[in-house]
GROMACS .gro file of N, CA, C and O in nm:
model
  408
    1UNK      N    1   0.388   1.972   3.878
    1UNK     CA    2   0.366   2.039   3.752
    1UNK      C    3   0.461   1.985   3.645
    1UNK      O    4   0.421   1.957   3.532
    2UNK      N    5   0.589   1.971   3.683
    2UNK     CA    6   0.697   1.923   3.574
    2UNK      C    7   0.629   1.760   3.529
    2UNK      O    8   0.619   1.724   3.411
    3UNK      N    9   0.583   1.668   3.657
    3UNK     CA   10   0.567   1.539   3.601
    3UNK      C   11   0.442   1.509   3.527
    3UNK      O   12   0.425   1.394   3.485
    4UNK      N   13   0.324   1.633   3.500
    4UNK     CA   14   0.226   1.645   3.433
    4UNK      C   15   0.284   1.713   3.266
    4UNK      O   16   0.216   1.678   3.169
    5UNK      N   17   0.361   1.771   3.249
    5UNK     CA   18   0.413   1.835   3.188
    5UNK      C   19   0.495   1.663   3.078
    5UNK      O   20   0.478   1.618   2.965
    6UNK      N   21   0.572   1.628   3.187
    6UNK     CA   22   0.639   1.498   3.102
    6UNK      C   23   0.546   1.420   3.061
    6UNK      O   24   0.553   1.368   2.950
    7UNK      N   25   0.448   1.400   3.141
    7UNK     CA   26   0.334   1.275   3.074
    7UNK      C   27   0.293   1.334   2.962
    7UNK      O   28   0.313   1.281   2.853
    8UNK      N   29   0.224   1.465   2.977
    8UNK     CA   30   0.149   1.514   2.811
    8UNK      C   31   0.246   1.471   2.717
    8UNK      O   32   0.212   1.404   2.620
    9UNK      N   33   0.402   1.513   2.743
    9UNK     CA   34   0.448   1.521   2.603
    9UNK      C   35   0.505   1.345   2.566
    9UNK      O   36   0.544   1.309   2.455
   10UNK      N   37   0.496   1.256   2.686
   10UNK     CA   38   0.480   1.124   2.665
   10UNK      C   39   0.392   1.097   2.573
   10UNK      O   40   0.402   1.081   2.451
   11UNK      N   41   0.292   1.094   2.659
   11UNK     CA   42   0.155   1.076   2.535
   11UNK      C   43   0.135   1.118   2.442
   11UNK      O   44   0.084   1.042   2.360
   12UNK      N   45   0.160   1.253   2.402
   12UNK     CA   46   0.168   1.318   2.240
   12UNK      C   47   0.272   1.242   2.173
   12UNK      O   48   0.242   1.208   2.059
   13UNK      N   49   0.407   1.202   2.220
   13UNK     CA   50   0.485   1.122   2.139
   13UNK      C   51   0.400   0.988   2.129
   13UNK      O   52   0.362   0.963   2.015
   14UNK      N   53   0.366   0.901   2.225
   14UNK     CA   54   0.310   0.799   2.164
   14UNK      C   55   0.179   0.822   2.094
   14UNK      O   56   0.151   0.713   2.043
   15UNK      N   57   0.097   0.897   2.069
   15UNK     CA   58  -0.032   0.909   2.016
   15UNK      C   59   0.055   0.945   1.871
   15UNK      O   60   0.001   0.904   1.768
   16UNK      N   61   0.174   1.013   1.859
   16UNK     CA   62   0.250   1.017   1.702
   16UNK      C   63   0.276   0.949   1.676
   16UNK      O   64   0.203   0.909   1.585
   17UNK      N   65   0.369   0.873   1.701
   17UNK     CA   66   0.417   0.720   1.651
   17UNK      C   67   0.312   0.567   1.642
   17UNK      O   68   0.340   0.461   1.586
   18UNK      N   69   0.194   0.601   1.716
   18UNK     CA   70   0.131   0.509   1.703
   18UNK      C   71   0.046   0.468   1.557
   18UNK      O   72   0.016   0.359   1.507
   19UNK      N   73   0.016   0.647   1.504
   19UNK     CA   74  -0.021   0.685   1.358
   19UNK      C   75   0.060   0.620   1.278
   19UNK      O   76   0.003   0.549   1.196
   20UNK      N   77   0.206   0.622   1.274
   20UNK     CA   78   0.321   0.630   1.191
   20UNK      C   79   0.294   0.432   1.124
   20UNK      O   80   0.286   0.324   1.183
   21UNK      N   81   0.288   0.468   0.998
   21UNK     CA   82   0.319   0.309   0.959
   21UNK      C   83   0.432   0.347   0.813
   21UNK      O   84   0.443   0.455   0.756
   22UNK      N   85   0.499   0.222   0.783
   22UNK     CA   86   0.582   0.295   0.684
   22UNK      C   87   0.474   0.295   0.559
   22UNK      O   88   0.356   0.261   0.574
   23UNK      N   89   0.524   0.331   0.448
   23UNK     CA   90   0.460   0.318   0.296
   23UNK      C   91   0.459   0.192   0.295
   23UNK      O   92   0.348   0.142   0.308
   24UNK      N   93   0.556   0.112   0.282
   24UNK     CA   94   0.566  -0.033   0.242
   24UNK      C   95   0.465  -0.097   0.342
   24UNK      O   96   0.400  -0.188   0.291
   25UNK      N   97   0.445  -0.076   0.439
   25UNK     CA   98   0.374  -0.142   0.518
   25UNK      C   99   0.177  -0.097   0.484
   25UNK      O  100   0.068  -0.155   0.481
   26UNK      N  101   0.219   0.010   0.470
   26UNK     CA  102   0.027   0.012   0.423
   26UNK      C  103  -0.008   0.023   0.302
   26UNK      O  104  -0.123   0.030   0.258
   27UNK      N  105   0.132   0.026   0.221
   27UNK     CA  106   0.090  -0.040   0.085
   27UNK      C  107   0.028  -0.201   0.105
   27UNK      O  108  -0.084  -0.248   0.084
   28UNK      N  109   0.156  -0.261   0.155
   28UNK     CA  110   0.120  -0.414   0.180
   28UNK      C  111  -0.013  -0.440   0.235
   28UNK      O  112  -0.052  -0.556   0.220
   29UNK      N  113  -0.126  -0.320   0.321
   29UNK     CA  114  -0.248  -0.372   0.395
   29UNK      C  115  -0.344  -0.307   0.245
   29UNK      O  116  -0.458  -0.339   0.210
   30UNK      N  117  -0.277  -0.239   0.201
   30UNK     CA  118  -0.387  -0.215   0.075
   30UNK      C  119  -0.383  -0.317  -0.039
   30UNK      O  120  -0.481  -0.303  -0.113
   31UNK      N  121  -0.308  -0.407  -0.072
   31UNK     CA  122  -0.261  -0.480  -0.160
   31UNK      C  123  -0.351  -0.623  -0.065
   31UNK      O  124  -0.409  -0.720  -0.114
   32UNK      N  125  -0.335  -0.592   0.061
   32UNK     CA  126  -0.428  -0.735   0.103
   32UNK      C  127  -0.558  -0.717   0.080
   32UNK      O  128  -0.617  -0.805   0.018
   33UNK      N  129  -0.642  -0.578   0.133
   33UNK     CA  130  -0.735  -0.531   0.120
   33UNK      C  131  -0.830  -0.555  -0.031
   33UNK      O  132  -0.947  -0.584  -0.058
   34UNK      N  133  -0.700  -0.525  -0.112
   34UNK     CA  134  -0.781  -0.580  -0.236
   34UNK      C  135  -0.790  -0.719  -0.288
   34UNK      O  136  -0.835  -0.741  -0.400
   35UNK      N  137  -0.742  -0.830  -0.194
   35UNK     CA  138  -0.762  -0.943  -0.202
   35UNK      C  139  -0.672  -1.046  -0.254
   35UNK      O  140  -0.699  -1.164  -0.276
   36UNK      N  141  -0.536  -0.970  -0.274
   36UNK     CA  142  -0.426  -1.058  -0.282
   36UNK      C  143  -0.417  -1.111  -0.174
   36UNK      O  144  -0.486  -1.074  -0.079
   37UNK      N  145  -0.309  -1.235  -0.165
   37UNK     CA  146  -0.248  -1.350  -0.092
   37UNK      C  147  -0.179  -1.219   0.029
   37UNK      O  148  -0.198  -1.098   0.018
   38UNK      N  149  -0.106  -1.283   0.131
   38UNK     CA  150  -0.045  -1.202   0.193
   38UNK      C  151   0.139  -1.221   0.132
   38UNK      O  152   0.194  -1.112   0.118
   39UNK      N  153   0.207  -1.313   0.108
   39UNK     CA  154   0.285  -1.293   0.060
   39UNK      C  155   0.315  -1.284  -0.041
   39UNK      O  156   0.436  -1.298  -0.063
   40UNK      N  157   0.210  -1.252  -0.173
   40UNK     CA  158   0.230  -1.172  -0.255
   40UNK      C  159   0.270  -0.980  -0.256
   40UNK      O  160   0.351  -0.895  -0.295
   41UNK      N  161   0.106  -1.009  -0.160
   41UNK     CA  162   0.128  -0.839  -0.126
   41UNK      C  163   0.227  -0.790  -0.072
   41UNK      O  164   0.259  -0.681  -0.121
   42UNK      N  165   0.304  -0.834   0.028
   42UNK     CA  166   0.440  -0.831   0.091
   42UNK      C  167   0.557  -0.814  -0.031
   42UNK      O  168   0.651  -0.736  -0.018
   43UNK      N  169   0.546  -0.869  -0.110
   43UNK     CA  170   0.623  -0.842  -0.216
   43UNK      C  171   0.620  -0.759  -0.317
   43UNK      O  172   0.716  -0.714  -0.379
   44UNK      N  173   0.531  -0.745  -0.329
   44UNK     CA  174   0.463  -0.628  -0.444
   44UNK      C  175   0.522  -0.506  -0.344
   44UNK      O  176   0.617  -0.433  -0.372
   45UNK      N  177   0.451  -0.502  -0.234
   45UNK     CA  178   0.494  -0.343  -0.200
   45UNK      C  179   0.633  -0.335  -0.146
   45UNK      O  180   0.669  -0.220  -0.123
   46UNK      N  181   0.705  -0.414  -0.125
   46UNK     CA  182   0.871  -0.365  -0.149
   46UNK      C  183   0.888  -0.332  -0.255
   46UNK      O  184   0.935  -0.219  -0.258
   47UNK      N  185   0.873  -0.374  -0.347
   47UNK     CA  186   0.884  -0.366  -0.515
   47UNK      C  187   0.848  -0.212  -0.566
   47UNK      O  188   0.909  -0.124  -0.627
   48UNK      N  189   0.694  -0.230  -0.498
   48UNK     CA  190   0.659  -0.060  -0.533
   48UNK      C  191   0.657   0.061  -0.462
   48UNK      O  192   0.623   0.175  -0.496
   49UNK      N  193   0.712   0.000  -0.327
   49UNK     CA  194   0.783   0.161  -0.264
   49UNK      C  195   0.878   0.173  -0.322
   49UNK      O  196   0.897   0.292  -0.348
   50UNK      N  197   0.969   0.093  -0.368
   50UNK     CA  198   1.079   0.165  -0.444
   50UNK      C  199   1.076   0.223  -0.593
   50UNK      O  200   1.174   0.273  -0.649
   51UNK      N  201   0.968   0.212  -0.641
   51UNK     CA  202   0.948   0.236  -0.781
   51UNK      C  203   0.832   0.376  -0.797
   51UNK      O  204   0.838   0.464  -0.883
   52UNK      N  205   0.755   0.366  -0.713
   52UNK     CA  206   0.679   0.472  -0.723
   52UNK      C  207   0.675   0.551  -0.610
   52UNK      O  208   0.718   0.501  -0.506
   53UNK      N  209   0.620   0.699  -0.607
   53UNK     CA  210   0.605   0.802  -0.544
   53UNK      C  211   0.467   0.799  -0.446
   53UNK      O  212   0.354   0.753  -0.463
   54UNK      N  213   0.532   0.872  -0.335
   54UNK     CA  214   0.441   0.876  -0.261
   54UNK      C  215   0.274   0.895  -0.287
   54UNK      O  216   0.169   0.846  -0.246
   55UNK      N  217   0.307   0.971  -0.357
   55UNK     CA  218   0.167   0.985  -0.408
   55UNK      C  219   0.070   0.932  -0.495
   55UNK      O  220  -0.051   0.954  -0.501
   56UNK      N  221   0.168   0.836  -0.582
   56UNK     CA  222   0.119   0.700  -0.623
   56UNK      C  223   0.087   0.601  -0.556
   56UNK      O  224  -0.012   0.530  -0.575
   57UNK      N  225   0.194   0.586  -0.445
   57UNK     CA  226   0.093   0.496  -0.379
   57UNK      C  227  -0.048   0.511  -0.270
   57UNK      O  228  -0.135   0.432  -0.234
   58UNK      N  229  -0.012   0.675  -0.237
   58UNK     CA  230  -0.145   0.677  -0.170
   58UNK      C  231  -0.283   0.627  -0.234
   58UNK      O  232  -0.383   0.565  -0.197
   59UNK      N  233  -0.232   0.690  -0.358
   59UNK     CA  234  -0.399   0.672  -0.447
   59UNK      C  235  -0.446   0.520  -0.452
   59UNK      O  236  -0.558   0.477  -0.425
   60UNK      N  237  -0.329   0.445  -0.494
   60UNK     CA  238  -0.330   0.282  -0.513
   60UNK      C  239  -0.376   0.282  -0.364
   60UNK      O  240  -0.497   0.263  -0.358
   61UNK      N  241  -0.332   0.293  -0.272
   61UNK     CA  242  -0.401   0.233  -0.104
   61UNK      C  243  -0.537   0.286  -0.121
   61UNK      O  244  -0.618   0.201  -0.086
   62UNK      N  245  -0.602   0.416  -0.169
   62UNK     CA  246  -0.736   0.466  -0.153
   62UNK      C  247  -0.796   0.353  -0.260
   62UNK      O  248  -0.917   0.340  -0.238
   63UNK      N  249  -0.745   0.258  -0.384
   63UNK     CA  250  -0.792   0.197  -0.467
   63UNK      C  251  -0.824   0.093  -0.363
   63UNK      O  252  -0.945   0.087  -0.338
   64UNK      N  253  -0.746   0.006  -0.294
   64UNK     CA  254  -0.800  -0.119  -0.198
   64UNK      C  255  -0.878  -0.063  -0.080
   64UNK      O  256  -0.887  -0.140   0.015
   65UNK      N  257  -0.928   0.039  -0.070
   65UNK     CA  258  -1.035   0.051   0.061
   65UNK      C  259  -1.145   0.075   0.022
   65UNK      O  260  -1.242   0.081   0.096
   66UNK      N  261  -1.152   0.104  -0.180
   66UNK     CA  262  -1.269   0.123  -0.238
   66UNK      C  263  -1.316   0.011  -0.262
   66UNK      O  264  -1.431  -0.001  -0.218
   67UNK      N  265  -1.264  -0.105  -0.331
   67UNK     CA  266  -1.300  -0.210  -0.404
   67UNK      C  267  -1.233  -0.365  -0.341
   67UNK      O  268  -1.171  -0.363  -0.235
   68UNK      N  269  -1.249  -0.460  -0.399
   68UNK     CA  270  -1.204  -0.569  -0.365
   68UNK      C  271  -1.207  -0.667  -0.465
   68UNK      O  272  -1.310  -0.711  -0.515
   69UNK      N  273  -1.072  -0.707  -0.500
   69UNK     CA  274  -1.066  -0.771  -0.665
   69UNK      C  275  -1.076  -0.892  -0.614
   69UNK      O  276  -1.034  -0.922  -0.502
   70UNK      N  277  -1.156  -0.999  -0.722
   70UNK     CA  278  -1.115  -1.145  -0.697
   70UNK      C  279  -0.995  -1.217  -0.737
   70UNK      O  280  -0.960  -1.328  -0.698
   71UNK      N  281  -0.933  -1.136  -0.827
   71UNK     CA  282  -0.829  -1.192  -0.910
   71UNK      C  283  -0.724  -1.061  -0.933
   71UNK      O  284  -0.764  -0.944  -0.927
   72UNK      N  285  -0.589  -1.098  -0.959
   72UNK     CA  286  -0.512  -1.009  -1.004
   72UNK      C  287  -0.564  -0.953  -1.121
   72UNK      O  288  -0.580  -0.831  -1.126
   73UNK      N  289  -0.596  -1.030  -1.221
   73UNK     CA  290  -0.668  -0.934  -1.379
   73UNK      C  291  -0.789  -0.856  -1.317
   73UNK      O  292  -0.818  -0.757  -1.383
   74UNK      N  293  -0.856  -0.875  -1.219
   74UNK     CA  294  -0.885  -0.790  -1.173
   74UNK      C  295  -0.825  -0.672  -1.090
   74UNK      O  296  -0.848  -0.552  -1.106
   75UNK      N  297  -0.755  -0.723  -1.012
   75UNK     CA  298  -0.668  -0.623  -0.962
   75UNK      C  299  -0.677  -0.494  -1.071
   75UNK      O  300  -0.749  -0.395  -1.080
   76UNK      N  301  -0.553  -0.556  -1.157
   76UNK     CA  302  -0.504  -0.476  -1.256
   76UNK      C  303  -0.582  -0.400  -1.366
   76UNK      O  304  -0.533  -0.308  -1.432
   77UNK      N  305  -0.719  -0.453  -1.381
   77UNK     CA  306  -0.816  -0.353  -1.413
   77UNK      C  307  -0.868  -0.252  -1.361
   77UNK      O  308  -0.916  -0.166  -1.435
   78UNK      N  309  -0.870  -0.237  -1.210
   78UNK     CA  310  -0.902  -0.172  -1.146
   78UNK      C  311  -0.795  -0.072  -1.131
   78UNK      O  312  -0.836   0.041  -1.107
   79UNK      N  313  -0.673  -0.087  -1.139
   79UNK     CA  314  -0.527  -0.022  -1.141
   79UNK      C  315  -0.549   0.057  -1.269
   79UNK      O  316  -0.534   0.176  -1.241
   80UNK      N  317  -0.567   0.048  -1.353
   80UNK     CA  318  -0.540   0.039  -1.471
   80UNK      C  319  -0.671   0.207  -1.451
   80UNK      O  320  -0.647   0.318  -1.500
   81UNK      N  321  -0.766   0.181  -1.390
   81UNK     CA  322  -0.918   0.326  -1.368
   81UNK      C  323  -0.834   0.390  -1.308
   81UNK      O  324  -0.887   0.499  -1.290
   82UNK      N  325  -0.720   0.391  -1.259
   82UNK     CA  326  -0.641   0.518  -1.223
   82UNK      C  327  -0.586   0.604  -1.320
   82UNK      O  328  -0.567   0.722  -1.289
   83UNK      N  329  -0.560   0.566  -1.427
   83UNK     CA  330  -0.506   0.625  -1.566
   83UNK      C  331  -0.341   0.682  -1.565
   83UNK      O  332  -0.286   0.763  -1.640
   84UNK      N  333  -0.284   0.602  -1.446
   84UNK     CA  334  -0.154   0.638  -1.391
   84UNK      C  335  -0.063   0.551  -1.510
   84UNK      O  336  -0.031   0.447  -1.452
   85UNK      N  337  -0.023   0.548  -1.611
   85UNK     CA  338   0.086   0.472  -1.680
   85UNK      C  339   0.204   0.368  -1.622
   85UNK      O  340   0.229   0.251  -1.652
   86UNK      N  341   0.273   0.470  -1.516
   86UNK     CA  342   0.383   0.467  -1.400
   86UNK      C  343   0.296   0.317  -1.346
   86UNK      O  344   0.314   0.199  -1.373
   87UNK      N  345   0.186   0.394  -1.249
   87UNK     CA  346   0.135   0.258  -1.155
   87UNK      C  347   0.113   0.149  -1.197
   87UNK      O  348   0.156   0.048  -1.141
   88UNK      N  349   0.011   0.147  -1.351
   88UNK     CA  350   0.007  -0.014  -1.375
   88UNK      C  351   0.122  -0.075  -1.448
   88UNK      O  352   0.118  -0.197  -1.462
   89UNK      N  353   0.258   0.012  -1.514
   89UNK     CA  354   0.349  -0.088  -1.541
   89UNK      C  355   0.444  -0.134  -1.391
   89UNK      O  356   0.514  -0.235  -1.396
   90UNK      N  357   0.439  -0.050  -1.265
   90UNK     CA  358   0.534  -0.127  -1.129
   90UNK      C  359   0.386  -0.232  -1.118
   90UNK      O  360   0.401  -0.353  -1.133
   91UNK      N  361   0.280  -0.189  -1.096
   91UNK     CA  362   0.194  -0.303  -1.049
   91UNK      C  363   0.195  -0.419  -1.133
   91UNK      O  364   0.125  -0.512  -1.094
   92UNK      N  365   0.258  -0.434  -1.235
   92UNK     CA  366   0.192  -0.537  -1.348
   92UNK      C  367   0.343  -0.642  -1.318
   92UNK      O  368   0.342  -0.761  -1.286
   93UNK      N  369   0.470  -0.550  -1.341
   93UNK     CA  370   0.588  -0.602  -1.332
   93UNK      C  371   0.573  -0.653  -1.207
   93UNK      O  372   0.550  -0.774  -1.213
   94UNK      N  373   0.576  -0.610  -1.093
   94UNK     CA  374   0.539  -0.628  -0.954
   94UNK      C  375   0.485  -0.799  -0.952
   94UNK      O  376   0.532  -0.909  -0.924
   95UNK      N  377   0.388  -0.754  -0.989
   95UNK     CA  378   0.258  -0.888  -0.990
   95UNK      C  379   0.317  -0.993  -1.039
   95UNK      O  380   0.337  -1.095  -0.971
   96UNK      N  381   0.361  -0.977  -1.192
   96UNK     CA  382   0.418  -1.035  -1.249
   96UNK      C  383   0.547  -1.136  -1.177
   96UNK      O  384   0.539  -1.259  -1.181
   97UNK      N  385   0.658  -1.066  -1.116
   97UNK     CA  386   0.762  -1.131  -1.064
   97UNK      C  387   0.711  -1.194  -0.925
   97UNK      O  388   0.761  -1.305  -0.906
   98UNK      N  389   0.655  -1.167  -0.862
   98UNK     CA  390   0.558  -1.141  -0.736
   98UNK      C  391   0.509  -1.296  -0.713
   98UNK      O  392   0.541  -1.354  -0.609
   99UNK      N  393   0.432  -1.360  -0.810
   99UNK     CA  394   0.396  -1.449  -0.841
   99UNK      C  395   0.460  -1.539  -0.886
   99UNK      O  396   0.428  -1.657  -0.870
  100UNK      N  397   0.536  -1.511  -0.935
  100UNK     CA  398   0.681  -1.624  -0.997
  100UNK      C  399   0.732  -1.654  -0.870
  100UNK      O  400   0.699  -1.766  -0.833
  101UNK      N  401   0.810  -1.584  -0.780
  101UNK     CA  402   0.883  -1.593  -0.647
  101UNK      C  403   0.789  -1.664  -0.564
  101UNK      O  404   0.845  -1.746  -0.491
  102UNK      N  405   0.620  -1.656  -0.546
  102UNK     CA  406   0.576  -1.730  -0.436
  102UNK      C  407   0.443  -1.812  -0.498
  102UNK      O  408   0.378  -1.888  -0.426
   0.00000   0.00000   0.00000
């Protein structure tokens, strides 16, 4: 009974942590999603976990599972239908330096 007891709560810990990704990290799969480079996106979302709120970036991740830009001016048009002020000046600065560095 005790070693049925340890497995459940084995498995409930790994079935939790397996969910767990950081912000920066599924920012970075939403930033690919919408069709940036990969080491752009890698950069952008260090940039913008530290600049914006959780809840900014959720919405921005729900923006790359809706759409798929060909281009950053696209990107950033599509950023921009959020009507978030905050998001498209870290996304723009972001992009902006983002692209200079790689």
């Amino acid at each position: 009974m005790q070693r049925l007891a340890a497995l459940m709560v084995a498995s409930a810990a790994a079935l939790a942590l397996s969910g767990c990704a950081t912000p920066e990290a599924r920012t970075r799969s939403a930033l690919e999603r919408t069709g940036l480079s990969r080491p752009v996106s890698a950069c952008m979302a260090g940039r913008m976990v530290d600049r914006l709120s959780l809840a900014q970036l959720q919405r921005l991740g729900r923006l790359g599972r809706l759409q798929r830009a060909n281009d950053f001016s696209e990107f950033l048009r599509l950023t921009r239908a959020l009507r978030d002020p905050e998001i498209l000046a870290v996304v723009s600065s972001s992009g902006l330096v983002c692209a200079v560095r790689n």
